[in-house]
Tab-separated table of C-alpha atoms in Angstrom:
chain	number	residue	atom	x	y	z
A	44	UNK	CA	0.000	0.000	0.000
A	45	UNK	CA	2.854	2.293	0.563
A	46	UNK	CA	4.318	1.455	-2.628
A	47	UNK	CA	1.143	2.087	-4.521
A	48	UNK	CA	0.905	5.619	-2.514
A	49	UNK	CA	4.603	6.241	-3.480
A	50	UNK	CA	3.864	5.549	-6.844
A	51	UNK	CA	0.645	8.043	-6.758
A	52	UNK	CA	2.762	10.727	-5.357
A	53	UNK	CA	5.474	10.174	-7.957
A	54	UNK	CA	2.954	10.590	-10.883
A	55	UNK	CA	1.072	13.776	-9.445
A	56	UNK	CA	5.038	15.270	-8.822
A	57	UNK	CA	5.332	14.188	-12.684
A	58	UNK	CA	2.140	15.630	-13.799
A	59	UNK	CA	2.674	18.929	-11.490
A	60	UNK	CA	6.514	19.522	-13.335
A	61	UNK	CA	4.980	18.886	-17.085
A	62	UNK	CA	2.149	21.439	-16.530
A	63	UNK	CA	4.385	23.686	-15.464
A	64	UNK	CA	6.642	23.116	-18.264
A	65	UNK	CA	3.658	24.075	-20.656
A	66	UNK	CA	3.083	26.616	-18.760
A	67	UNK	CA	6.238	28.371	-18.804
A	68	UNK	CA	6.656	26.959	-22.878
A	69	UNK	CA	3.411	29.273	-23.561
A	70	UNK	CA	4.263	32.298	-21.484
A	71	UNK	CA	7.725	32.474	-23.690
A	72	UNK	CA	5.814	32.072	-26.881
A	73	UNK	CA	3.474	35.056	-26.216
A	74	UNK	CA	6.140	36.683	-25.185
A	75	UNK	CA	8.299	36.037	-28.035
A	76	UNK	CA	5.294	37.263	-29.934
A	77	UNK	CA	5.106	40.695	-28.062
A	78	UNK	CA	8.683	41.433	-28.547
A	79	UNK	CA	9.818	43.690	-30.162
A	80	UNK	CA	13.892	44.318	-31.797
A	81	UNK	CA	14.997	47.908	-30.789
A	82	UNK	CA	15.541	49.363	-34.292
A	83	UNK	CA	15.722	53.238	-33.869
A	84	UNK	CA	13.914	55.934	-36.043
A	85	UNK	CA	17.050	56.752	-38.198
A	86	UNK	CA	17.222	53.045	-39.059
A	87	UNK	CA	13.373	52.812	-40.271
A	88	UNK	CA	13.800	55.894	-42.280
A	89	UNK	CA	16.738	54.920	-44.027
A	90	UNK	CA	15.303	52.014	-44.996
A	91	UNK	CA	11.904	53.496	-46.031
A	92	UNK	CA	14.190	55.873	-48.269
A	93	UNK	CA	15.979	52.983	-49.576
A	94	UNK	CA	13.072	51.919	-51.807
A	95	UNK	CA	10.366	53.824	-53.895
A	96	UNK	CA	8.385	50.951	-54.786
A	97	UNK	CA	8.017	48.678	-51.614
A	98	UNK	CA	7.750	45.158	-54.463
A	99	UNK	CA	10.877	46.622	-56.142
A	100	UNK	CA	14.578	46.766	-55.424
A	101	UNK	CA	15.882	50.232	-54.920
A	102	UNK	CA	17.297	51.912	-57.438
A	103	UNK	CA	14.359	50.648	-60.297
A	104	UNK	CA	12.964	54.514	-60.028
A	105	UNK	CA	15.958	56.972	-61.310
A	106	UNK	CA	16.714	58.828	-58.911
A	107	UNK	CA	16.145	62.558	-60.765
A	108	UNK	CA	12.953	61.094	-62.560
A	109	UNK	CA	9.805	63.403	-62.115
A	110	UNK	CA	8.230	60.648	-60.733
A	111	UNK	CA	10.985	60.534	-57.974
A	112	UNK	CA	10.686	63.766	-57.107
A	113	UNK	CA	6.869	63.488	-56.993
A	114	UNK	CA	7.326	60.565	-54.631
A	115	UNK	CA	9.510	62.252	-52.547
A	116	UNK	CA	7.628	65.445	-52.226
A	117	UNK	CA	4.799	63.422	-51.177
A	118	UNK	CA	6.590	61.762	-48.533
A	119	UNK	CA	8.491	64.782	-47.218
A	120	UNK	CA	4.515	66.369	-47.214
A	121	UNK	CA	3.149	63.566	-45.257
A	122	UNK	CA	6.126	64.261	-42.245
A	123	UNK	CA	6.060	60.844	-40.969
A	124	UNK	CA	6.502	60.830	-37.531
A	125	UNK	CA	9.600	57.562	-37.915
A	126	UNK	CA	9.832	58.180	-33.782
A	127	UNK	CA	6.691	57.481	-33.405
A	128	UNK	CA	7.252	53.914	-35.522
A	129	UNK	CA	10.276	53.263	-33.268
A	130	UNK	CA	8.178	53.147	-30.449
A	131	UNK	CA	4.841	52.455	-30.776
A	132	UNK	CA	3.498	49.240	-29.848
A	133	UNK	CA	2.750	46.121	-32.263
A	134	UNK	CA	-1.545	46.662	-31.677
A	135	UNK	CA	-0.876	50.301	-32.491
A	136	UNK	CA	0.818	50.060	-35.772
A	137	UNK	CA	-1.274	47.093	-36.673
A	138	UNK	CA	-4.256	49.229	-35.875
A	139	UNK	CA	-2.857	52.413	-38.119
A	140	UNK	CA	-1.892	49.794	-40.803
A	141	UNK	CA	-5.166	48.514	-40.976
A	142	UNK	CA	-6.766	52.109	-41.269
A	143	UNK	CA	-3.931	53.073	-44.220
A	144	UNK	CA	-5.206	49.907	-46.220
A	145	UNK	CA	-8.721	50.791	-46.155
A	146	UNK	CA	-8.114	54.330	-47.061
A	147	UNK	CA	-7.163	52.726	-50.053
A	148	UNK	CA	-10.575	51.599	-51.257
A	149	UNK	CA	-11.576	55.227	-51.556
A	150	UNK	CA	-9.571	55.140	-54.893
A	151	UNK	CA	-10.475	52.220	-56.069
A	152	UNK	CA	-13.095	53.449	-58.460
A	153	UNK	CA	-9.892	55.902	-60.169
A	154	UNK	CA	-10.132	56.279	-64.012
A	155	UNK	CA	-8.427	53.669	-65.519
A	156	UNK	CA	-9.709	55.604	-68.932
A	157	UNK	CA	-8.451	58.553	-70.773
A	158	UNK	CA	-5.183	59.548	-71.818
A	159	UNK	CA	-1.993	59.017	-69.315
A	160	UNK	CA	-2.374	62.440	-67.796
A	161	UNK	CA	-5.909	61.732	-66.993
A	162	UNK	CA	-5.453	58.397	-65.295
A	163	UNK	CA	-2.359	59.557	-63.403
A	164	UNK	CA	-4.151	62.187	-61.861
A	165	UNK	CA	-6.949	60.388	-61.182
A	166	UNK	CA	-4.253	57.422	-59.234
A	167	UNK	CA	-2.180	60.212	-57.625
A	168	UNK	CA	-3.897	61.351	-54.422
A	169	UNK	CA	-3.428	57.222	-53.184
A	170	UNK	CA	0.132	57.854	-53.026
A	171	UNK	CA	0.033	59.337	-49.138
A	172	UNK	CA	-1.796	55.988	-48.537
A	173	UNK	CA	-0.045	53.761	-49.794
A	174	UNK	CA	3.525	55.620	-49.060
A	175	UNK	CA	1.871	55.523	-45.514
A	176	UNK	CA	1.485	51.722	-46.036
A	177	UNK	CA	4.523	51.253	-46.496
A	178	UNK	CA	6.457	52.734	-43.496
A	179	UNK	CA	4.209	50.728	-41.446
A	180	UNK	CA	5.046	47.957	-42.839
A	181	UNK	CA	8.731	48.433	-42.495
A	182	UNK	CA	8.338	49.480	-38.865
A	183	UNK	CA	6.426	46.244	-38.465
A	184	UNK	CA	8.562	43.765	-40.301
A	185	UNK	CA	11.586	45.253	-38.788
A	186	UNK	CA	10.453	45.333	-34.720
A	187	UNK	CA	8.270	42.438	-34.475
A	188	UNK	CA	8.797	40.661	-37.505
A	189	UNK	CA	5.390	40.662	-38.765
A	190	UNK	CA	3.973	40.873	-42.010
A	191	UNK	CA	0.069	41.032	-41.768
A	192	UNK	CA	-2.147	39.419	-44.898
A	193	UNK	CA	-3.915	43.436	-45.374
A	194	UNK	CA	-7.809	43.396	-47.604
A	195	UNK	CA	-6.124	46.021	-50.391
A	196	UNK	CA	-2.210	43.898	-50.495
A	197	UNK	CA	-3.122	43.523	-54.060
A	198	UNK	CA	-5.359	46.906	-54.907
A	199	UNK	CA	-1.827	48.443	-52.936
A	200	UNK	CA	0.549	46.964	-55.663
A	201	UNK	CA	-1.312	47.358	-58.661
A	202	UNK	CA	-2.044	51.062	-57.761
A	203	UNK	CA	1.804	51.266	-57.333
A	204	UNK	CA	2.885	49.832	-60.867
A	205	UNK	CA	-0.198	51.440	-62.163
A	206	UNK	CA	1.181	54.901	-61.098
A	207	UNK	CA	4.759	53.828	-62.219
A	208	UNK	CA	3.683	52.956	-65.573
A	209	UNK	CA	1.994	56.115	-66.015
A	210	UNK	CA	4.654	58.761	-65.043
A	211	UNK	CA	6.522	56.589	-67.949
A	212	UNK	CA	4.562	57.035	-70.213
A	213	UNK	CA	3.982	60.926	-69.105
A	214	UNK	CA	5.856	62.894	-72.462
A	215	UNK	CA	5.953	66.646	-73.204
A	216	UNK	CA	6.291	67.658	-76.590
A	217	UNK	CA	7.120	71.545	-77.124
A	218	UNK	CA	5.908	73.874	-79.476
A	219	UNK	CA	7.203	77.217	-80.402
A	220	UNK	CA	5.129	80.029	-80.889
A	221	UNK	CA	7.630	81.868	-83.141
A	222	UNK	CA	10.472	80.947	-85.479
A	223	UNK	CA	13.318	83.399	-83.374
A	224	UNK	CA	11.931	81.092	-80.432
A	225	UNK	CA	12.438	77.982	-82.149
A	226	UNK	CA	16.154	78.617	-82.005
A	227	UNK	CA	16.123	77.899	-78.535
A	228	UNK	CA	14.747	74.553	-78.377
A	229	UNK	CA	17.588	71.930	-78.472
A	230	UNK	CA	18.590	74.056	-75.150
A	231	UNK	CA	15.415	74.061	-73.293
A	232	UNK	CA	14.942	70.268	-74.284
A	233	UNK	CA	18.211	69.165	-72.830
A	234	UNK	CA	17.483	71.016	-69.642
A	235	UNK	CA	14.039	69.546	-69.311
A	236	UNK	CA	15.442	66.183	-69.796
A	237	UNK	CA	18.142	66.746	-67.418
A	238	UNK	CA	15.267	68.017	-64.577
A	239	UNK	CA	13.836	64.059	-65.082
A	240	UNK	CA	10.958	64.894	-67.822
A	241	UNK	CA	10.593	62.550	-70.744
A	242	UNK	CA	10.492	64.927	-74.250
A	243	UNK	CA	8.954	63.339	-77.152
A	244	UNK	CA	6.596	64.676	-79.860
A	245	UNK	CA	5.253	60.827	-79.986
A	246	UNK	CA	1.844	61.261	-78.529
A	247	UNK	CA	2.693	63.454	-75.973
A	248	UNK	CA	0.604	63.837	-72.571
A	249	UNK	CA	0.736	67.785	-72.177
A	250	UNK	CA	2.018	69.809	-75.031
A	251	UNK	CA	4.127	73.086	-74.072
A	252	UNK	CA	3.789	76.175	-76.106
A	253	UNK	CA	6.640	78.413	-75.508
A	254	UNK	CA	8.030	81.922	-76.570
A	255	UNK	CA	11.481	83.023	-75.261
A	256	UNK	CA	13.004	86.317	-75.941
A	257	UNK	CA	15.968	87.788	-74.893
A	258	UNK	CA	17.309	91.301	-74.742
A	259	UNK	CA	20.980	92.817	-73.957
A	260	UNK	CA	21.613	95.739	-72.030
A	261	UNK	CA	24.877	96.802	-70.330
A	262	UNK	CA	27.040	93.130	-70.601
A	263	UNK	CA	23.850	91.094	-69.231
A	264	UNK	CA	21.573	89.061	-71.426
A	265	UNK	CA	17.858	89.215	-70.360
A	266	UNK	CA	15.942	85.655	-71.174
A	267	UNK	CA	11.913	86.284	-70.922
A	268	UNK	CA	9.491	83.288	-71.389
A	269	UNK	CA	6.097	82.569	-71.233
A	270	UNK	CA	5.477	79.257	-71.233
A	271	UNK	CA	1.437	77.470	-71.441
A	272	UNK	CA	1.102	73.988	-71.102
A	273	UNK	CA	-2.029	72.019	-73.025
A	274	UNK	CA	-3.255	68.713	-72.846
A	275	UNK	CA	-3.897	67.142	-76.319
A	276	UNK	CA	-7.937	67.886	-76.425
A	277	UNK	CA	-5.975	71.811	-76.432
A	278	UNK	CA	-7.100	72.263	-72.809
A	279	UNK	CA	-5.202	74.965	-70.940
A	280	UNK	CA	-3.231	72.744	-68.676
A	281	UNK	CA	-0.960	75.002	-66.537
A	282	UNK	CA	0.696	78.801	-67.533
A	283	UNK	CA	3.928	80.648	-66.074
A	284	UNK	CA	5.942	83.029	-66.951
A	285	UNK	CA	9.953	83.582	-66.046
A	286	UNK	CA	12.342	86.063	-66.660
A	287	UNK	CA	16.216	84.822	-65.990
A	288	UNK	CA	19.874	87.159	-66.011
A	289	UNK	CA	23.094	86.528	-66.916
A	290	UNK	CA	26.336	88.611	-67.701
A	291	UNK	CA	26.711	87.894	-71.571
A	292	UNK	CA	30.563	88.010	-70.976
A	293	UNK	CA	29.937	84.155	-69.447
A	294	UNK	CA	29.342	83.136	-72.630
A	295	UNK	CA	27.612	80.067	-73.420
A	296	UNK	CA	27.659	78.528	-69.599
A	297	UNK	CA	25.943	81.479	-68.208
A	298	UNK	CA	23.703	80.527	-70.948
A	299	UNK	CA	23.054	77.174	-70.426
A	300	UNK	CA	22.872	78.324	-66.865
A	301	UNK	CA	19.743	80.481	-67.570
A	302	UNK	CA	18.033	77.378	-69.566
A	303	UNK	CA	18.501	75.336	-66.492
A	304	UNK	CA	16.977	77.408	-64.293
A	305	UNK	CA	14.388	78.116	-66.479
A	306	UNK	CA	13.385	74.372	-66.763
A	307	UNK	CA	13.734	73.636	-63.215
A	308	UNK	CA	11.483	76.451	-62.298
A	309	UNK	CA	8.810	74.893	-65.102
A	310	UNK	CA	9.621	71.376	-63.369
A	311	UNK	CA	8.948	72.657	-59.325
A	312	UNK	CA	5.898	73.909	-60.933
A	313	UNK	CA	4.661	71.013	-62.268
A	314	UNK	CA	5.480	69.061	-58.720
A	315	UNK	CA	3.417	71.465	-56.994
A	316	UNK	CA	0.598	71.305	-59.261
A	317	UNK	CA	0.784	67.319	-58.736
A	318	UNK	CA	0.866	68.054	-54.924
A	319	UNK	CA	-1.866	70.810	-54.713
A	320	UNK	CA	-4.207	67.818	-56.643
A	321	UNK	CA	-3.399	64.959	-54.322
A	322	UNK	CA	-3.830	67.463	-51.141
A	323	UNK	CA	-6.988	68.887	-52.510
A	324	UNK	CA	-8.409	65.638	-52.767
A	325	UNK	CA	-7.481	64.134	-49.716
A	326	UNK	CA	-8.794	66.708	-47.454
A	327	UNK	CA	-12.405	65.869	-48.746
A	328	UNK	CA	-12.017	62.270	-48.472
C-alpha cells in the first residue's frame, strides 16, 4: 500500500513539473510574440528611403525622374513621424496599418480611362496611402517581424505599378510660338530632360507652347518666357511666366545656366501642381 501511494505521489510530482513546463513553454511564446527588436527611427527611415516601390529593389525609379521627385515630395509632405514607428506598440501600428489599407478603397473606383495624364491624376492622391502603407510595414517587419495578410495587399501593388507605368509614359512635346523662339529649343529640351521629364513629340501627354526672348543691355543678357502647357484635347493645362539674367561676358555657360533654371522652375511647378491635386483631394475624403 505504501508502494502504490509512493507511486501516486510520484505521478502527481510528474504531472505537477509537465504542466508547469507548458506553462512556462506558452508564457515564452506570447512573449516572443510581443517582442519587439529595438531598431531606432534613423534606421526605419533609411530604410523606407531605400526603396520607392516597396515590391521593387531600390534603385528601379531613377533617382532625378519626375516621378521621384513626386514621390519624394509626397513623402516629405506627409512628415512621418519615424519616432513614433520606433516606439509604438505592435496593436498600435497594426491598428494604423489597418486604417492606411482601407483608405485605399476610396480610390479604387480611379479612371483607368483617358489619356496618361488623366489616369495619373486620377491614381495620384493614393500615393500618401499607400507611401503611408509602407512605413508601417517596415516598422512592423523590422520590430516584431510581422507581415500582416492586409484586404487592399493587391489593390496596394497594382495602384503602385499602375502609377509607375503612367509617369513613364507621361511625355511633353514643345511647341514654339515663333520661329526666333524655335532657335532655342535643343537648349530648353536638354534642360528639361536633365530636370527628369521625358520629351517626345510621340503622342505626348501635355504639349508646351513656348516663346522666349531675350534682350541685352549693359554686358547682361535678359531671357523672358512665357510658357502654357495644353493637354492634347488643347485644354489649358498650366501657364507661367519667367524672366532669368546673366552677364553675356559668361558666354555660353551662363547661358546654359539660364536654360537650367528656367526648366527647373517649369519642373517645381509642375510638382506642386501634382501636390496641390493629391492634397486637394485628400482633405475631402
Amino acid at each position: 500500500m505504501m508502494k502504490s501511494k509512493k507511486h501516486f505521489v510520484g505521478l502527481l510530482v510528474a504531472s505537477s513539473i509537465a504542466l508547469a513546463a507548458c506553462s512556462n513553454q506558452q508564457v515564452v511564446t506570447d512573449a516572443n510574440q510581443n517582442t519587439s527588436v529595438e531598431v531606432s527611427s534613423q534606421t526605419l527611415q533609411s530604410i523606407f528611403s531605400e526603396g520607392i516601390l516597396s515590391h521593387r529593389k531600390a534603385g528601379e525609379i531613377a533617382t532625378n525622374s519626375f516621378e521621384s521627385k513626386i514621390r519624394n515630395q509626397v513623402r516629405s509632405d506627409m512628415n512621418i513621424n519615424f519616432d513614433y514607428l520606433a516606439n509604438a506598440s505592435k496593436d498600435e501600428l497594426l491598428a494604423d496599418l489597418e486604417n492606411a489599407d482601407s483608405r485605399l478603397s476610396m480610390f479604387k473606383h480611379a479612371t483607368y480611362r483617358g489619356s496618361a495624364l488623366e489616369q495619373l491624376w486620377a491614381l495620384l492622391p493614393a500615393l500618401p496611402s499607400i507611401e503611408k502603407r509602407k512605413a508601417l510595414q517596415i516598422a512592423l517587419l523590422e520590430r516584431f517581424d510581422e507581415q500582416p495578410k492586409l484586404a487592399n495587399d493587391r489593390m496596394a501593388e497594382l495602384m503602385d505599378l499602375q502609377i509607375n507605368k503612367l509617369f513613364s509614359s507621361f511625355m511633353i512635346s514643345l511647341d514654339a510660338l515663333t520661329p526666333e523662339t524655335e532657335k532655342f529649343e535643343a537648349l530648353l529640351v536638354q534642360e528639361l530632360k536633365s530636370e527628369g521629364l521625358n520629351i517626345s513629340a510621340r503622342r505626348p501627354s501635355l504639349i508646351l507652347e513656348y516663346f522666349i526672348d531675350s534682350y541685352s543691355d549693359q554686358g547682361e543678357v535678359e531671357l523672358v518666357a512665357d510658357f502654357e502647357f495644353k493637354d492634347r484635347s488643347a485644354q489649358a493645362f498650366h501657364s507661367l511666366s519667367s524672366t532669368t539674367t546673366y552677364a553675356s561676358s559668361d558666354g555660353q555657360q551662363a547661358q546654359k545656366d539660364a536654360f537650367s533654371l528656367l526648366a527647373n522652375d517649369i519642373t517645381e511647378q509642375l510638382i506642386e501642381k501634382a501636390t496641390h491635386r493629391i492634397n486637394d483631394v485628400n482633405s475631402v475624403k
